[in-house]
């Protein structure tokens, strides 16, 4: 069975219960959140980061809210091409798809800052723990993009090309969603997980910087064979430079900045202050 056969054999709707449809895309978000928070819990134990249940669920709530709201608004503002100004009632129509990773990242950062203020755990400690689990969610999300037949790649004559149909036409295309699942998901997780094995934990900001640098690098690379969004196309009059690449450049720069900061300051990872730990 070829990859093209697999694509056409999978229904984007995982389960139908009367009028209710549960899609693989929604399940990918749920699975990603669960796995990410299991990683956070495990890292807090390995790194001996003090965090109680109240603080943990505060972080969980802020991150989930930031991902969903930031991802949606990022897509609306960057990729909407004016559509949502004419149809504002569609802005929160999550069931129709349309999420931006870069917007979700901004949302998570804002949510993380809020969680850090509430819990009094340093933001970079929360960020370092959180980003180790993020690639797992990215893996599930990119696989769901493939099942949905969205964010496809450029035409190809490779034997693993997929005919997505619809707006993608009838020519085989690169399954760029799966390339991203491999690089942004599997490879990036292996890098971060390997770094996280060291105890005591590496300096504050190490993992956040590593994530930003490698995600930006992987995304920039994949964009060369990923079809740009039809409403935006290529930028600066080129036939290769996309919005995804433009947004990935500052991520790589920020990643280097955080790595330099971590190397120079060597601040240890820290959890709740003793006075903030809930007593049974």
Short mmCIF file of C-alpha atoms in Angstrom, two decimals, residues 4-164:
data_model
loop_
_atom_site.label_atom_id
_atom_site.label_comp_id
_atom_site.label_asym_id
_atom_site.label_seq_id
_atom_site.Cartn_x
_atom_site.Cartn_y
_atom_site.Cartn_z
CA UNK A 4 -1.31 7.84 -1.49
CA UNK A 5 -3.50 4.78 -0.77
CA UNK A 6 -3.16 5.36 2.96
CA UNK A 7 -4.22 9.00 2.62
CA UNK A 8 -7.36 8.11 0.66
CA UNK A 9 -8.23 5.27 3.07
CA UNK A 10 -8.38 7.49 6.18
CA UNK A 11 -11.53 9.48 6.91
CA UNK A 12 -10.80 12.89 8.50
CA UNK A 13 -13.76 12.20 10.81
CA UNK A 14 -12.60 9.71 13.42
CA UNK A 15 -16.00 9.12 14.98
CA UNK A 16 -19.59 10.21 14.34
CA UNK A 17 -22.17 10.22 17.11
CA UNK A 18 -25.37 11.44 15.46
CA UNK A 19 -24.83 15.08 14.52
CA UNK A 20 -21.58 15.18 16.53
CA UNK A 21 -18.40 14.58 14.57
CA UNK A 22 -15.08 13.97 16.27
CA UNK A 23 -12.24 14.69 13.86
CA UNK A 24 -8.68 13.45 13.97
CA UNK A 25 -7.54 17.08 14.10
CA UNK A 26 -9.32 17.65 17.41
CA UNK A 27 -8.04 14.35 18.81
CA UNK A 28 -4.51 15.39 17.82
CA UNK A 29 -4.79 18.49 20.02
CA UNK A 30 -6.11 16.43 22.94
CA UNK A 31 -3.36 13.82 22.58
CA UNK A 32 -0.71 16.52 22.25
CA UNK A 33 -1.84 18.30 25.42
CA UNK A 34 -1.96 15.08 27.42
CA UNK A 35 1.50 13.94 26.33
CA UNK A 36 3.01 17.39 26.86
CA UNK A 37 1.72 17.63 30.41
CA UNK A 38 2.92 14.11 31.21
CA UNK A 39 6.37 15.23 30.07
CA UNK A 40 6.17 18.34 32.28
CA UNK A 41 5.21 16.23 35.28
CA UNK A 42 8.08 13.82 34.63
CA UNK A 43 10.62 16.61 34.17
CA UNK A 44 9.54 18.35 37.36
CA UNK A 45 10.43 15.13 39.20
CA UNK A 46 13.72 14.54 37.39
CA UNK A 47 14.87 18.13 37.78
CA UNK A 48 13.52 18.30 41.36
CA UNK A 49 11.33 21.30 40.49
CA UNK A 50 8.89 21.97 43.31
CA UNK A 51 5.39 22.38 41.94
CA UNK A 52 2.08 21.55 43.63
CA UNK A 53 -1.25 20.59 42.05
CA UNK A 54 -2.63 24.13 42.12
CA UNK A 55 0.39 25.52 40.28
CA UNK A 56 0.40 22.65 37.80
CA UNK A 57 -3.22 23.13 36.80
CA UNK A 58 -2.74 26.90 36.61
CA UNK A 59 0.03 26.30 34.07
CA UNK A 60 -2.12 23.78 32.19
CA UNK A 61 -5.05 26.20 31.91
CA UNK A 62 -2.91 29.14 30.78
CA UNK A 63 -1.08 27.06 28.17
CA UNK A 64 -4.21 25.49 26.67
CA UNK A 65 -5.96 28.86 26.50
CA UNK A 66 -2.87 30.47 24.96
CA UNK A 67 -2.40 27.77 22.31
CA UNK A 68 -6.01 27.77 21.14
CA UNK A 69 -6.63 31.52 21.19
CA UNK A 70 -3.18 32.49 19.92
CA UNK A 71 -3.16 29.85 17.19
CA UNK A 72 -6.56 30.93 15.90
CA UNK A 73 -5.94 34.68 16.06
CA UNK A 74 -2.52 34.21 14.46
CA UNK A 75 -4.13 32.46 11.51
CA UNK A 76 -6.88 35.08 11.25
CA UNK A 77 -4.45 38.01 11.29
CA UNK A 78 -1.59 36.57 9.20
CA UNK A 79 -3.24 34.15 6.79
CA UNK A 80 -6.83 35.41 6.62
CA UNK A 81 -6.14 37.90 3.81
CA UNK A 82 -9.04 40.12 4.88
CA UNK A 83 -11.64 37.32 4.85
CA UNK A 84 -12.32 37.57 8.58
CA UNK A 85 -12.75 41.34 8.43
CA UNK A 86 -15.69 40.69 6.13
CA UNK A 87 -16.90 37.67 8.13
CA UNK A 88 -16.09 38.38 11.80
CA UNK A 89 -18.56 35.70 12.92
CA UNK A 90 -16.11 33.13 11.49
CA UNK A 91 -13.20 34.19 13.69
CA UNK A 92 -14.05 31.66 16.39
CA UNK A 93 -15.27 28.96 13.98
CA UNK A 94 -12.59 26.47 15.11
CA UNK A 95 -14.48 23.60 13.50
CA UNK A 96 -13.67 25.02 10.06
CA UNK A 97 -9.91 24.74 10.65
CA UNK A 98 -7.21 27.37 10.47
CA UNK A 99 -4.55 27.47 13.20
CA UNK A 100 -1.14 29.13 13.09
CA UNK A 101 1.85 27.65 14.92
CA UNK A 102 3.54 31.03 15.25
CA UNK A 103 0.35 32.55 16.66
CA UNK A 104 0.01 29.62 19.04
CA UNK A 105 3.60 30.14 20.18
CA UNK A 106 2.90 33.80 20.97
CA UNK A 107 -0.24 32.72 22.83
CA UNK A 108 1.69 30.14 24.84
CA UNK A 109 4.39 32.67 25.74
CA UNK A 110 1.77 35.13 26.97
CA UNK A 111 -0.01 32.34 28.86
CA UNK A 112 3.30 31.21 30.31
CA UNK A 113 4.14 34.71 31.53
CA UNK A 114 0.74 34.92 33.22
CA UNK A 115 1.22 31.47 34.79
CA UNK A 116 4.69 32.48 36.01
CA UNK A 117 3.25 35.60 37.66
CA UNK A 118 0.52 33.60 39.37
CA UNK A 119 2.66 30.65 40.50
CA UNK A 120 5.90 32.60 41.06
CA UNK A 121 7.81 29.95 39.13
CA UNK A 122 10.34 31.57 36.74
CA UNK A 123 8.95 31.84 33.21
CA UNK A 124 12.02 30.25 31.64
CA UNK A 125 11.72 27.19 33.88
CA UNK A 126 8.10 26.75 32.77
CA UNK A 127 9.15 27.34 29.16
CA UNK A 128 12.03 24.87 29.38
CA UNK A 129 9.80 22.12 30.76
CA UNK A 130 6.98 22.88 28.36
CA UNK A 131 8.94 22.88 25.09
CA UNK A 132 10.31 19.38 25.69
CA UNK A 133 6.76 18.07 25.23
CA UNK A 134 5.73 20.43 22.41
CA UNK A 135 7.23 18.32 19.58
CA UNK A 136 4.90 15.47 20.53
CA UNK A 137 1.92 17.74 19.94
CA UNK A 138 3.47 18.97 16.70
CA UNK A 139 3.86 15.38 15.52
CA UNK A 140 0.18 14.62 16.13
CA UNK A 141 -0.87 17.93 14.62
CA UNK A 142 1.11 17.46 11.40
CA UNK A 143 -0.24 13.94 11.00
CA UNK A 144 -3.74 15.40 11.38
CA UNK A 145 -2.89 18.02 8.71
CA UNK A 146 -2.01 15.13 6.40
CA UNK A 147 -5.28 13.34 7.13
CA UNK A 148 -7.19 16.59 6.50
CA UNK A 149 -5.42 17.05 3.16
CA UNK A 150 -4.20 20.55 4.05
CA UNK A 151 -0.84 22.33 3.99
CA UNK A 152 0.37 20.08 1.19
CA UNK A 153 3.64 20.35 -0.63
CA UNK A 154 4.77 21.22 -4.13
CA UNK A 155 4.26 18.82 -7.06
CA UNK A 156 6.65 15.87 -7.12
CA UNK A 157 7.44 12.75 -9.14
CA UNK A 158 8.73 10.87 -6.09
CA UNK A 159 7.05 7.48 -5.52
CA UNK A 160 5.64 8.66 -2.17
CA UNK A 161 3.81 11.61 -3.74
CA UNK A 162 0.17 12.01 -2.71
CA UNK A 163 -2.78 13.20 -4.81
CA UNK A 164 -4.68 15.36 -2.32
#
